[in-house]
Short mmCIF file of C-alpha atoms in Angstrom, two decimals:
data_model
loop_
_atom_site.label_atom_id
_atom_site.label_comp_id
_atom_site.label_asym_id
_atom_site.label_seq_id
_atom_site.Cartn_x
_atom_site.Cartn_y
_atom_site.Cartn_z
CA UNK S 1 44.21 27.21 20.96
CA UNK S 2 47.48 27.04 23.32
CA UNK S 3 47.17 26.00 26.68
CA UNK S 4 46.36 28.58 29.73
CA UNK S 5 49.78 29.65 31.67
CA UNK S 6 47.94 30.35 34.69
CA UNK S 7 44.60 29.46 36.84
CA UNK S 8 42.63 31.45 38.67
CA UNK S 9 40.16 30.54 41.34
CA UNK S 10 38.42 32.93 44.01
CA UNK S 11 37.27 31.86 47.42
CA UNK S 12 35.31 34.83 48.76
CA UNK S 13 38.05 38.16 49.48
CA UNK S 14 40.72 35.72 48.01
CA UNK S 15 41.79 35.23 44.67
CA UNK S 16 44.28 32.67 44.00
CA UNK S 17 46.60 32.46 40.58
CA UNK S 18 48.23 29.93 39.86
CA UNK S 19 51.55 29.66 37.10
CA UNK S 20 50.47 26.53 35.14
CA UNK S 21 53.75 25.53 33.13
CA UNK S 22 54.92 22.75 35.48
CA UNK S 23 56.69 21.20 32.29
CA UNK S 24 58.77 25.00 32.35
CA UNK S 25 58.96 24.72 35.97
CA UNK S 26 56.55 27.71 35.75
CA UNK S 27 59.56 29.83 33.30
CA UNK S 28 58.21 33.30 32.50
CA UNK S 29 57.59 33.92 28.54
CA UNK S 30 55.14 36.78 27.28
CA UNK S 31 52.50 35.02 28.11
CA UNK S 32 52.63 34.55 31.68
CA UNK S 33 53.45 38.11 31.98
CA UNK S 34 50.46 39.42 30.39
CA UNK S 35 48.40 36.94 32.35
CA UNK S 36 49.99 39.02 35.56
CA UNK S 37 48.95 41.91 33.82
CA UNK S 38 45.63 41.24 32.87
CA UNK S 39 44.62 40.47 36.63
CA UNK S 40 46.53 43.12 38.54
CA UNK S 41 45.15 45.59 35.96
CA UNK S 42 41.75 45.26 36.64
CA UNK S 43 41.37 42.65 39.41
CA UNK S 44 38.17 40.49 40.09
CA UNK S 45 35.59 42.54 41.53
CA UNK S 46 35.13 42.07 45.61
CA UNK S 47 38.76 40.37 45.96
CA UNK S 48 40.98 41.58 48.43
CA UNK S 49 43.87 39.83 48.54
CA UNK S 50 45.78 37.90 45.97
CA UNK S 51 48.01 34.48 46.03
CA UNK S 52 50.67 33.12 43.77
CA UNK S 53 51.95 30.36 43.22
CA UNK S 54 53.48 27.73 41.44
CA UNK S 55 52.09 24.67 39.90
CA UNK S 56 54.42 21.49 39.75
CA UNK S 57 56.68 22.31 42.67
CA UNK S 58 58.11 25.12 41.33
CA UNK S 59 57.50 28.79 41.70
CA UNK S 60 58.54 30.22 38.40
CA UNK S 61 62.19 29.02 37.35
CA UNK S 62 62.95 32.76 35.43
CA UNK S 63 63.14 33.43 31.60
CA UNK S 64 62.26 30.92 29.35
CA UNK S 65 65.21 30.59 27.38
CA UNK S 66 63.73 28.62 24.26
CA UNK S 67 61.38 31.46 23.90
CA UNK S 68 64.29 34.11 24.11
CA UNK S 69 64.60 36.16 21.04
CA UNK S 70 67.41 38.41 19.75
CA UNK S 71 66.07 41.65 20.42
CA UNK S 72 67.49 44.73 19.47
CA UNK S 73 68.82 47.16 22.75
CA UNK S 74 65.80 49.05 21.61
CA UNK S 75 63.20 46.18 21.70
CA UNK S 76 65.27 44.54 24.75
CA UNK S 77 64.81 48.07 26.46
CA UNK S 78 61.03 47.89 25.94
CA UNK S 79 60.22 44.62 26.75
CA UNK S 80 62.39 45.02 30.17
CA UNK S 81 59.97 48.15 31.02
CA UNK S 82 56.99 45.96 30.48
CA UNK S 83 58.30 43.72 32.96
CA UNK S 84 58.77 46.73 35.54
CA UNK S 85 55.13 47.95 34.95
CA UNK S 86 53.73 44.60 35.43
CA UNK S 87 55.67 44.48 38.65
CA UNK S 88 54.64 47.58 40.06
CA UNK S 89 51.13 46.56 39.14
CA UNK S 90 51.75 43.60 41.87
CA UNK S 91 53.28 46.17 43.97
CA UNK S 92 51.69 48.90 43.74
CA UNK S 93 47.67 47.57 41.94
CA UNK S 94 46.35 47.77 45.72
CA UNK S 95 46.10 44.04 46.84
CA UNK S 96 47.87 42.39 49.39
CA UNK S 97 49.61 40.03 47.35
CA UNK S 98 51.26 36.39 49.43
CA UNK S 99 53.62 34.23 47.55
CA UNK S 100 53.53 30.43 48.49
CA UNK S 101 57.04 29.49 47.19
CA UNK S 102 58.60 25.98 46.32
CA UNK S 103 61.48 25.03 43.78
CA UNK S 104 63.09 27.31 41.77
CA UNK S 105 62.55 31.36 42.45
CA UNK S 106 64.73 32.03 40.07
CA UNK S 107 65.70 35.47 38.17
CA UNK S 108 62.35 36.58 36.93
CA UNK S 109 60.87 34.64 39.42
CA UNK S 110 62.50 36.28 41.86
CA UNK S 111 61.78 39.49 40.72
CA UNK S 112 58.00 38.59 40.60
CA UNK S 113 58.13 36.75 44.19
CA UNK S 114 60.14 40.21 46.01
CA UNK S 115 56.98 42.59 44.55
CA UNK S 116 54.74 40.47 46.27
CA UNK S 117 53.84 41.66 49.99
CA UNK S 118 54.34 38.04 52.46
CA UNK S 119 56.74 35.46 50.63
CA UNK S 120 56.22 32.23 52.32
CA UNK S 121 59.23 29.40 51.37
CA UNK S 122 59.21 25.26 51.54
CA UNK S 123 62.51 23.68 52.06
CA UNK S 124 62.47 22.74 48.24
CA UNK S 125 62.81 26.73 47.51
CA UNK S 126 66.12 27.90 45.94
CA UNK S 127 66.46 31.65 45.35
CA UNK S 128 69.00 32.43 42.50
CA UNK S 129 69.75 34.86 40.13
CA UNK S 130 71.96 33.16 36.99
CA UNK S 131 72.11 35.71 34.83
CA UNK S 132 76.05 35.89 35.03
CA UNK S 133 76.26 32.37 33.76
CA UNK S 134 73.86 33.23 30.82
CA UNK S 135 75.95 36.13 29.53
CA UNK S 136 72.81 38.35 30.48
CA UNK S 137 71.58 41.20 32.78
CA UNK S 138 68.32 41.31 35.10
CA UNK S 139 65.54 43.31 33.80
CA UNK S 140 62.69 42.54 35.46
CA UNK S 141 63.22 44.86 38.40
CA UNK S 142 65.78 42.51 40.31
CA UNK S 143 68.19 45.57 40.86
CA UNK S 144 65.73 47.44 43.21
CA UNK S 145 63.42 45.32 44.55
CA UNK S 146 66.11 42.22 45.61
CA UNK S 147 68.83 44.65 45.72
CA UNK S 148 67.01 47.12 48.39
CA UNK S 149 66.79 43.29 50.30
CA UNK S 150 70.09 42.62 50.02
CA UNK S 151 72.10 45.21 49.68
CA UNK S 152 74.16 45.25 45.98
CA UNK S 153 77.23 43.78 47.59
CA UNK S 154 75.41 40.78 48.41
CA UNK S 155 73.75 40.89 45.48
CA UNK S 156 76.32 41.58 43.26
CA UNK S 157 77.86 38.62 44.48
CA UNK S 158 74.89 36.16 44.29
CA UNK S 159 75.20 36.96 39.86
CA UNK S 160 78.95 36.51 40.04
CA UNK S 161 78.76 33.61 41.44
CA UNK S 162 75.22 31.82 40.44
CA UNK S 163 75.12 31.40 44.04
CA UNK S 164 71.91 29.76 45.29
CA UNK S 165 69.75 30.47 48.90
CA UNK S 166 67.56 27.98 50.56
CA UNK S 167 64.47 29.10 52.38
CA UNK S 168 66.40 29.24 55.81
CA UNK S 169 69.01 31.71 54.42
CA UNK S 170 66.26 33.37 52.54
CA UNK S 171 64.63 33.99 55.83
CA UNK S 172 67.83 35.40 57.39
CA UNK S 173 68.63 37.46 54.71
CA UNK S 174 64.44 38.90 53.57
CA UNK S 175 63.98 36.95 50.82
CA UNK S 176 61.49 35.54 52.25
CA UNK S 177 59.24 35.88 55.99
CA UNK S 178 58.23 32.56 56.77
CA UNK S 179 60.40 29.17 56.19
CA UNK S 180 57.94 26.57 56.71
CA UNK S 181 57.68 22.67 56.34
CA UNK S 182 57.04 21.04 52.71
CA UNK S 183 53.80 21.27 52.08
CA UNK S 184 52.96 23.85 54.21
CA UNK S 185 53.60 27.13 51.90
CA UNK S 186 49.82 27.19 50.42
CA UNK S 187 47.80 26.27 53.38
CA UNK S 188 49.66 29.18 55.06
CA UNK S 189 49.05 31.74 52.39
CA UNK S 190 45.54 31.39 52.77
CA UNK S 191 45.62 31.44 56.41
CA UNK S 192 47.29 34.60 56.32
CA UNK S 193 44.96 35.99 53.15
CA UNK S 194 42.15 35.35 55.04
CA UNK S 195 44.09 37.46 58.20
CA UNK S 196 44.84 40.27 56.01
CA UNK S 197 41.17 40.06 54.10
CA UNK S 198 39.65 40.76 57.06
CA UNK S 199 41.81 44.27 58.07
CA UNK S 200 40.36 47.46 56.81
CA UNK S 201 40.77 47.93 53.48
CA UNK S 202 41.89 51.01 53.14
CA UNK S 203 44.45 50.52 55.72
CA UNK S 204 45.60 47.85 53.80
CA UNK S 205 45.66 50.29 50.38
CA UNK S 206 47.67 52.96 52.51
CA UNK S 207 50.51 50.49 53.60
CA UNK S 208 50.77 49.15 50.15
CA UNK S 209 51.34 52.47 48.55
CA UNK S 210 52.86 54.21 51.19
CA UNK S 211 55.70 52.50 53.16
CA UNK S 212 57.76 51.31 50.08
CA UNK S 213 57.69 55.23 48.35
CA UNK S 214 58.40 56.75 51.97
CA UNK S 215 61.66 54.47 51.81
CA UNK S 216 62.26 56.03 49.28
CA UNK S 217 61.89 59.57 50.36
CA UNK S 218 64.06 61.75 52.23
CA UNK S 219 63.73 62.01 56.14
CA UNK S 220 61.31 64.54 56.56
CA UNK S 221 59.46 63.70 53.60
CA UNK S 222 58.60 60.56 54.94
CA UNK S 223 57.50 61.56 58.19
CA UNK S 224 54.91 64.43 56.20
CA UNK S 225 53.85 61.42 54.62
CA UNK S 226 53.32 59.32 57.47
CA UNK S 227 50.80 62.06 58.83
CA UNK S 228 48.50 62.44 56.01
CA UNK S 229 48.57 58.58 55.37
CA UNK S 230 47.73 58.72 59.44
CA UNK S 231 45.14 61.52 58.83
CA UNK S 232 43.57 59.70 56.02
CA UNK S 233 43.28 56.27 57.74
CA UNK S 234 42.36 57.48 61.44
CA UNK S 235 39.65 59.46 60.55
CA UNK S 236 37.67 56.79 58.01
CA UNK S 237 34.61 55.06 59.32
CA UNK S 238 36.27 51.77 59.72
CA UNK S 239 38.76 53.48 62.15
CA UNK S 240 35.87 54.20 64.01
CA UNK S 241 34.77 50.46 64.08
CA UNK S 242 38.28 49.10 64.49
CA UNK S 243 38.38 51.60 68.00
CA UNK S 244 34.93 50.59 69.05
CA UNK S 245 35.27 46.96 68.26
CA UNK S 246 38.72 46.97 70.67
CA UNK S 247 36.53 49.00 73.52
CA UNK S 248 33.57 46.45 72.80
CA UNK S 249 36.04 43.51 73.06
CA UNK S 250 34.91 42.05 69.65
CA UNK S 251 36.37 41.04 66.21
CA UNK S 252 36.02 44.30 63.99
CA UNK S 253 33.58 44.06 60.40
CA UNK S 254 35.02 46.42 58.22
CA UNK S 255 33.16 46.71 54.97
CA UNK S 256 35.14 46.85 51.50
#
């Protein structure tokens, strides 16, 4: 038997997982990944929004290097993909997803923390991405989803250099939206959870997998998406309640 990498505990609509290598600082190996897999796959049933975060003081601290192997391209090729499908299954799976961030966010765990939806930073947090000074490449996704944050100069120069962001500068430049006090990273994300638990679901689903593909999409293929997504969401029984709930003066009860 080997030890778990990650916890999970559920608290009504909420699902929290937890990376439990705080000996690693939380570093990502196989493991860890498929754990990520397994739950965005086929999440718990009645959850509606997820947490990570990072046992230890550390959010995940990237590739665990004493677990690297020599690959061949082939293998390395493959085994980068799996991290992009994983990803995309945080992304894209359907669940609000809020990152409570401390210590290291580092390479892979920066690529895991920017497909999450709300990134929430301590003062301990320091956003990196090394890979320059360990002869290697990102291949966990880094290149679009940190890159579409800050721009590939900026990024570009952040591998060069090994250069490191705090959670201030992180919230300046979108690595992050909320810089908060030590301490105050988890109580926050489950403030918020329980916020965005209680929105429509559905509404919730159409943001997800809508606004991130319409940046992606050419003008007026974004706006044609913005109207069905608008058709779709206006016309559901919970945009009935939201409407009457705002004319009734009263919090709305949208059912999953």
């Amino acid at each position: 038997m080997t030890d778990p990498v990650t916890r999970l505990s559920i608290d009504g609509y909420i699902a929290t997982l937890t990376f439990a290598r705080p000996d690693k600082r939380n570093a990502m190996n196989d493991a860890l990944v498929a754990d990520l897999d397994a739950f965005f796959s086929n999440p718990p049933e009645g959850v509606r929004v997820a947490i990570l975060h990072g046992e230890g003081g550390h959010f995940c601290s990237g590739l665990d290097l004493s677990e690297h192997k020599q690959r061949s391209p082939e293998d390395t090729m493959r085994h980068s993909r799996n991290w992009h499908r994983v990803a995309d299954a945080i992304e894209f799976g359907g669940l609000p997803v809020v990152s409570a961030l401390t210590g290291a966010v580092i390479g892979g765990g920066l690529e895991i923390a920017t497909a999450t939806h709300v990134r929430i930073a301590e003062p301990s947090v320091r956003f990196q991405l090394p890979e320059g000074r360990r002869g290697i490449f990102v291949g966990g996704g880094a290149t679009v989803r940190v890159g579409r944050i800050l721009g590939a100069d900026r990024m570009r120069e952040m591998m060069l250099t090994g250069r490191s962001y705090g959670a201030e500068d992180g919230l300046r430049l979108g690595l992050c939206h909320y810089a908060v006090a030590e301490g105050e990273a988890l109580p926050m994300a489950r403030d918020l959870a329980r916020k965005i638990a209680d929105n429509a679901p559905f509404s919730n689903y159409l943001m997800i997998q809508a606004l991130s593909r319409i940046e992606d999409m050419s003008r007026s293929d974004g706006l044609f998406t913005e109207s069905l997504s608008a058709a779709m969401a206006q016309t559901t029984d919970a945009a009935r309640e939201g409407l009457a709930a705002f004319l009734e003066k009263r919090a709305p009860k949208f059912r999953g």
